mmCIF file of C-alpha atoms in Angstrom:
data_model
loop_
_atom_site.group_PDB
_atom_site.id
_atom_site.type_symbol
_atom_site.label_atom_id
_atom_site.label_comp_id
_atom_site.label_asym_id
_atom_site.label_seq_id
_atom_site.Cartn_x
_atom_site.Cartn_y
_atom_site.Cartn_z
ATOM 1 C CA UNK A 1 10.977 -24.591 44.812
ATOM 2 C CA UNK A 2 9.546 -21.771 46.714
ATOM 3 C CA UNK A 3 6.371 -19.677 45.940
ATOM 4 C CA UNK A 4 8.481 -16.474 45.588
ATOM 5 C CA UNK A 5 11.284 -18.715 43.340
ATOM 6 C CA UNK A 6 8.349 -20.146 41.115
ATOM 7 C CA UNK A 7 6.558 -16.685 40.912
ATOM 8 C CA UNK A 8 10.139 -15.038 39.683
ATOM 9 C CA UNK A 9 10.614 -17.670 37.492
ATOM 10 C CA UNK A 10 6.818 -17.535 35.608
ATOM 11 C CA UNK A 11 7.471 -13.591 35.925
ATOM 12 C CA UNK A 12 10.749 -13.793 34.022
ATOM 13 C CA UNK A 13 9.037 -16.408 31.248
ATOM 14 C CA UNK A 14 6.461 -14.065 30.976
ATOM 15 C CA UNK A 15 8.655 -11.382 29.903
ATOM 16 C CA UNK A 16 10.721 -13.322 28.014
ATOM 17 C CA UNK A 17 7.225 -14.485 25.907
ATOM 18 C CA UNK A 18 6.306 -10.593 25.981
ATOM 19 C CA UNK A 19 9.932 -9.579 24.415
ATOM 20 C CA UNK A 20 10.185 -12.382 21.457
ATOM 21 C CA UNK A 21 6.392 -11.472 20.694
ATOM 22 C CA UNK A 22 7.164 -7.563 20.428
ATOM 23 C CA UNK A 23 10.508 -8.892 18.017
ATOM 24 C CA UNK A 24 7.706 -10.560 16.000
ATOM 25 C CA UNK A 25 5.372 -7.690 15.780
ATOM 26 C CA UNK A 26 8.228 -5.460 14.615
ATOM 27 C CA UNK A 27 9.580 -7.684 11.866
ATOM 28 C CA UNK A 28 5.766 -8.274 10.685
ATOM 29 C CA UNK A 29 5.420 -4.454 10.788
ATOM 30 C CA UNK A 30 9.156 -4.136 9.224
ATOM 31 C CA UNK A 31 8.107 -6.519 6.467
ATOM 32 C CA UNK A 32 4.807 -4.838 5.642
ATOM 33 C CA UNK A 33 5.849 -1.665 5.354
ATOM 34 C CA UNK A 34 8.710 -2.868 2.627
ATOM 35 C CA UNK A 35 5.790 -4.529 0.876
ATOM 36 C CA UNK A 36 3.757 -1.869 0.531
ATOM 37 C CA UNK A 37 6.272 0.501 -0.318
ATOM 38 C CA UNK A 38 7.177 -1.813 -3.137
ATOM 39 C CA UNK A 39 3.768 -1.568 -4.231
ATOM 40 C CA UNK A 40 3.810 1.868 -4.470
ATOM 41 C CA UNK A 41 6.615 2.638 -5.825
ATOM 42 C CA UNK A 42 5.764 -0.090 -8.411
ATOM 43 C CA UNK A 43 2.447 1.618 -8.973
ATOM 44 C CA UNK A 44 4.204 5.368 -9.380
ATOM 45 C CA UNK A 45 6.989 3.978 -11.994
ATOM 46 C CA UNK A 46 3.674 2.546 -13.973
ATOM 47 C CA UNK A 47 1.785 5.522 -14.116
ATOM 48 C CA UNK A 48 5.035 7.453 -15.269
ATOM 49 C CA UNK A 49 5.349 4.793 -17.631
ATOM 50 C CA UNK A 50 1.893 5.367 -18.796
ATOM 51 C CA UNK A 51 2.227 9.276 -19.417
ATOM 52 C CA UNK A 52 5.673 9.160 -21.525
ATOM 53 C CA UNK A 53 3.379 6.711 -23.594
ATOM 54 C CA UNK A 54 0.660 8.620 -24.178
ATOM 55 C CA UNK A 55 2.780 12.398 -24.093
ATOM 56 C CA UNK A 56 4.821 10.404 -27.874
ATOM 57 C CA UNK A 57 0.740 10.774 -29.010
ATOM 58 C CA UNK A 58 -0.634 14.062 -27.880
ATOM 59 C CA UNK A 59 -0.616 16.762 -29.430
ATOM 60 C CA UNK A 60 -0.915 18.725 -26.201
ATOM 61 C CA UNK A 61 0.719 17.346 -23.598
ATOM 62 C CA UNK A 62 0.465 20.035 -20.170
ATOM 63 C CA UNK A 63 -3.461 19.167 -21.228
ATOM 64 C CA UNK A 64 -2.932 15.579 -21.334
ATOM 65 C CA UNK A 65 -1.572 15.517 -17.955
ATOM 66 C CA UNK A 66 -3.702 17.690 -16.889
ATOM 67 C CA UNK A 67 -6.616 15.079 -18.143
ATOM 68 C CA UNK A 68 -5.036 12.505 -16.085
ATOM 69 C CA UNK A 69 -4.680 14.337 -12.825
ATOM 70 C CA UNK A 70 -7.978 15.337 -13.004
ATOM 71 C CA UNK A 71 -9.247 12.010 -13.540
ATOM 72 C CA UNK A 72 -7.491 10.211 -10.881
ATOM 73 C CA UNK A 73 -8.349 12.954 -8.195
ATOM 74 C CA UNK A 74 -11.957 12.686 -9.144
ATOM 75 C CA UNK A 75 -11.895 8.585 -8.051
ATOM 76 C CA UNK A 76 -9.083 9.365 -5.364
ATOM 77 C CA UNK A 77 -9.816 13.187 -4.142
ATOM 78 C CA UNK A 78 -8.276 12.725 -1.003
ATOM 79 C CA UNK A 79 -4.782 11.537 -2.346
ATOM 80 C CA UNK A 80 -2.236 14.200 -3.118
ATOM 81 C CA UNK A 81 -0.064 11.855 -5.004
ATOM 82 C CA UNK A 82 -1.985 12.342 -7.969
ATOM 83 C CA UNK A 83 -1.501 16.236 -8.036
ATOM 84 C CA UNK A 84 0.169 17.550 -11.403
ATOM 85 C CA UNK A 85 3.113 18.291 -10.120
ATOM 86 C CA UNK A 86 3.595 14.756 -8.587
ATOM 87 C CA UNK A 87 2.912 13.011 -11.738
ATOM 88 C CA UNK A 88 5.423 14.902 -13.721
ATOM 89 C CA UNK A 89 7.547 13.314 -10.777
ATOM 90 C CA UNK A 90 6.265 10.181 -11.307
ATOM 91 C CA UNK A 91 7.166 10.645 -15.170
ATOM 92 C CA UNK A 92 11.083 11.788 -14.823
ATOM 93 C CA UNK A 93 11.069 8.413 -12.416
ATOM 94 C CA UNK A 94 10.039 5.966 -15.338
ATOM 95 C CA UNK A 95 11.642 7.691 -17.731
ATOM 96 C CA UNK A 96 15.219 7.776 -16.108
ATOM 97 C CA UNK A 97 14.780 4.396 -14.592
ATOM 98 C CA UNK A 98 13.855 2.156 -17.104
ATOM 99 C CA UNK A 99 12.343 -1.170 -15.760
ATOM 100 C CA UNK A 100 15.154 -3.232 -16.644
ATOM 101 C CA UNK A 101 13.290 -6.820 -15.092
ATOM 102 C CA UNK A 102 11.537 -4.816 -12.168
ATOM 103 C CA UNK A 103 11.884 -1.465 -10.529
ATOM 104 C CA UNK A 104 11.450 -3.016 -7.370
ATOM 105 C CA UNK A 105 14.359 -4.941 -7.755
ATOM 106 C CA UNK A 106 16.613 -1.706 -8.353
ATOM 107 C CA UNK A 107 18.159 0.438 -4.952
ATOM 108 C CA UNK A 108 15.613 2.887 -5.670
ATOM 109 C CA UNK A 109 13.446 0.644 -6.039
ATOM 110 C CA UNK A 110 13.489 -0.250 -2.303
ATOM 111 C CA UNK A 111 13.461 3.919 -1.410
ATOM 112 C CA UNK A 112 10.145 5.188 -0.294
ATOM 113 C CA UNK A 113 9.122 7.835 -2.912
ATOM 114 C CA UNK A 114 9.908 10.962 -0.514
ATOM 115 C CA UNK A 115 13.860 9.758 -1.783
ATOM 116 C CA UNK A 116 13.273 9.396 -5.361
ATOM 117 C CA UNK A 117 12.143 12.882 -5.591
ATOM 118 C CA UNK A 118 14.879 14.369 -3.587
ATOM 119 C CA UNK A 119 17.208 11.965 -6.054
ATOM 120 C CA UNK A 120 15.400 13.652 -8.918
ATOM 121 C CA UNK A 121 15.723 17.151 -7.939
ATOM 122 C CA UNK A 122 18.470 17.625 -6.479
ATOM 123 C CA UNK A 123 21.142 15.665 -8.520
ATOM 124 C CA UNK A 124 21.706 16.268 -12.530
ATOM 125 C CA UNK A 125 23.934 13.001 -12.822
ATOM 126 C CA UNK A 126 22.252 9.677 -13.294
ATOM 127 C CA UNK A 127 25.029 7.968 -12.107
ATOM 128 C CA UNK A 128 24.977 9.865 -8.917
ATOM 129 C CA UNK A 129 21.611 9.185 -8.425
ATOM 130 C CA UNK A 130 22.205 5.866 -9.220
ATOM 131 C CA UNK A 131 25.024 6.118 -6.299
ATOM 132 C CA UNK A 132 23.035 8.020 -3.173
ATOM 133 C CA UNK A 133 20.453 5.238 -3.787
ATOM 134 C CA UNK A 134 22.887 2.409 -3.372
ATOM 135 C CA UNK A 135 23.934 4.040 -0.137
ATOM 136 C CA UNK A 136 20.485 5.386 1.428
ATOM 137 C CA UNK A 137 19.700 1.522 0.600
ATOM 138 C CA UNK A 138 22.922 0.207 2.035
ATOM 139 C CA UNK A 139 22.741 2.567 5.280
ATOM 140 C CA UNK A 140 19.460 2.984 5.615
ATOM 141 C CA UNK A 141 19.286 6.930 5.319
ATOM 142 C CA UNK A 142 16.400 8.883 6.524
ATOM 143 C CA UNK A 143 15.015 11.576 3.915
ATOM 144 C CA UNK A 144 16.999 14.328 5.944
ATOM 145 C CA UNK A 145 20.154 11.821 5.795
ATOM 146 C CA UNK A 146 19.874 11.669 2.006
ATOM 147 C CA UNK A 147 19.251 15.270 1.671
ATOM 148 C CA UNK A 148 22.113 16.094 4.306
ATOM 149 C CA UNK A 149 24.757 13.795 2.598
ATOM 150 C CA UNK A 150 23.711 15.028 -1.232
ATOM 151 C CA UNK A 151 24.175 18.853 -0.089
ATOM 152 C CA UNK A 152 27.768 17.612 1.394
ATOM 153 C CA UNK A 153 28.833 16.446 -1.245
ATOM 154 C CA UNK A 154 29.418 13.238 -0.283
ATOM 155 C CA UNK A 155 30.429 11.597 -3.195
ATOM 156 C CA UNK A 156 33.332 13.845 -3.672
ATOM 157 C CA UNK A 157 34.998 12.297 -0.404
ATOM 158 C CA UNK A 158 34.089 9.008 0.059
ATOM 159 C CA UNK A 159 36.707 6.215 -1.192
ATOM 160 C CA UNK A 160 34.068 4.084 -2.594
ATOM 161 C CA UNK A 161 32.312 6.774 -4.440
ATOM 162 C CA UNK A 162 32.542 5.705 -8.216
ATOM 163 C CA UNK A 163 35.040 7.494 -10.682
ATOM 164 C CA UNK A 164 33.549 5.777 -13.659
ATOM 165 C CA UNK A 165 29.581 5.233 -13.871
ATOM 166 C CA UNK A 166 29.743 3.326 -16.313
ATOM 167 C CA UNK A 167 31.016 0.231 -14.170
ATOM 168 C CA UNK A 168 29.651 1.610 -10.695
ATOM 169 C CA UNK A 169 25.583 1.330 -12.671
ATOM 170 C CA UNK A 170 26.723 -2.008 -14.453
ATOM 171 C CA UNK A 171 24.346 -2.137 -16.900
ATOM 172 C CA UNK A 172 24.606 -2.045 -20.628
ATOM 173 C CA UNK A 173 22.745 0.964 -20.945
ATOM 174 C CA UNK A 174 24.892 3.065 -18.364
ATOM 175 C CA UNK A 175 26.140 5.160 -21.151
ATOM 176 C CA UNK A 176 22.912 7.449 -19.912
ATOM 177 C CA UNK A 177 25.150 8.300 -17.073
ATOM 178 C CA UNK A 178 28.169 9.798 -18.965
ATOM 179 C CA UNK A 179 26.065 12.162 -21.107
ATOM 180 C CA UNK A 180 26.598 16.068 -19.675
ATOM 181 C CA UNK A 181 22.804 16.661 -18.024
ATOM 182 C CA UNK A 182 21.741 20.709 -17.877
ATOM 183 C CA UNK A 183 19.747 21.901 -14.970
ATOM 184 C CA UNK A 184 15.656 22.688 -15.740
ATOM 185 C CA UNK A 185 12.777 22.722 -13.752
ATOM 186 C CA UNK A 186 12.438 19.009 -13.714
ATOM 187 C CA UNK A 187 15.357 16.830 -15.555
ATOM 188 C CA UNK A 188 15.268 16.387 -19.292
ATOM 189 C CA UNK A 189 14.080 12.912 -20.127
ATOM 190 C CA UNK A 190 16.168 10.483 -22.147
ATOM 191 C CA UNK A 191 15.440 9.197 -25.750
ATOM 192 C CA UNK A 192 13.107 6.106 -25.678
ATOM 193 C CA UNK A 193 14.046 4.610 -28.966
ATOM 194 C CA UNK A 194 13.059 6.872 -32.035
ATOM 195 C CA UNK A 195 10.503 8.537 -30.006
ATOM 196 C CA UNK A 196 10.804 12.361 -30.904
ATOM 197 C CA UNK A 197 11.772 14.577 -28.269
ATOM 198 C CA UNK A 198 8.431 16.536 -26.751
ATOM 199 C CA UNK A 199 8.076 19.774 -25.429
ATOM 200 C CA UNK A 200 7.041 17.814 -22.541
ATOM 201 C CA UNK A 201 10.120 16.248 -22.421
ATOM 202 C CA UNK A 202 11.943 19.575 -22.346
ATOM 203 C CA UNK A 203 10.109 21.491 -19.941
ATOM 204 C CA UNK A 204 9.396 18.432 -16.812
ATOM 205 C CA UNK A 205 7.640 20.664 -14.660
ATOM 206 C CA UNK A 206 8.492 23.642 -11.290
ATOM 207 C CA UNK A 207 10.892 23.012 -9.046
ATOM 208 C CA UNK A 208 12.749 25.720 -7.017
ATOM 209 C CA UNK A 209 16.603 24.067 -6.207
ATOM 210 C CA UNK A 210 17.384 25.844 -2.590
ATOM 211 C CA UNK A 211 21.244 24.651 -3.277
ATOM 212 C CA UNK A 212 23.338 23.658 -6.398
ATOM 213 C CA UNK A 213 25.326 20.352 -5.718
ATOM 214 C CA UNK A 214 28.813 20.972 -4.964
ATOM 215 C CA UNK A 215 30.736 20.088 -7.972
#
């Protein structure tokens, strides 16, 4: 073999080695990035979790979150996750997504949070929520693609889109997603157990709706 022929041919191994290594480094990227959005999103349901707990006790609830904020921004100033307004998020999230064996292991579980709050505010219907997730999941939507498709409509046109939620959810519990929901600033939580319905619960927080879902 030639000089030139065996100078082509470690040339063309090297840039074999250098495309199978950059395959590697985006899978390892690919695959922390899904990990650590699990972890956060884990971490948000919890923290919702852990304000519709202690909102059943207090007597004062806008001050009890308020408390909370306020202590999580004094370890973590530099995190605007832990504003008021985003834990009132992070409390509609828990509360209309019950754990059920692992949020993580739920469609929107595998969203990164930027989703879950468009889910939240801009659809009334669990079950459609419950549906967009599926499909931003299944297709691998964007933010804007989730937005785009929810202001569409798309629901109302796609053949797969379910006409009863009760079998599309498949859960025991999907009852939730028959029951008429009414428009507020945030969405009106759901009954956990006997727990008496709060004035948190009634008024979830500000949000200004640019468009109402096509019906």
């Amino acid at each position: 073999m030639s000089e030139d022929a065996l100078a082509h041919t470690r040339d063309g191994a090297v840039e074999k080695s250098v495309d199978t290594l950059i395959d590697q480094v985006k899978a390892a990227r690919h695959t922390l990035q899904r990990r650590a959005n699990a972890e956060t999103i884990g971490l948000y349901w919890q923290i919702g979790a852990t304000i519709l707990a202690q909102e059943s006790a207090a007597e004062d609830q806008d001050a009890a979150l308020d408390a909370l904020a306020t202590g999580l921004r004094r370890t973590y100033p530099t995190m605007a996750s832990f504003s008021v307004e985003s834990l009132r998020w992070m409390r509609d999230f828990a509360a209309w997504w019950p754990a059920r064996g692992g949020i993580v292991q739920q469609p929107v579980g595998q969203l990164p949070w930027g989703h879950v709050v468009e889910l939240l505010t801009r659809l009334e219907d669990q079950g459609l929520r419950e549906w967009y997730a599926g499909k931003a999941v299944q297709h691998t939507w964007s933010r804007a693609d989730l937005v785009d498709h929810i202001d569409a409509g798309r629901h109302a046109h796609d053949t797969e889109a379910p006409q009863n939620f009760a079998t599309a959810l498949r859960r025991a519990d999907s009852a939730l997603a028959e029951q008429p929901q009414r428009r507020s600033r945030h969405r009106r939580l759901p009954r956990r157990g006997n727990r008496p319905r709060s004035r948190g619960a009634r008024r979830l927080g500000r949000v200004t709706f640019s468009r109402r879902r096509a019906r």
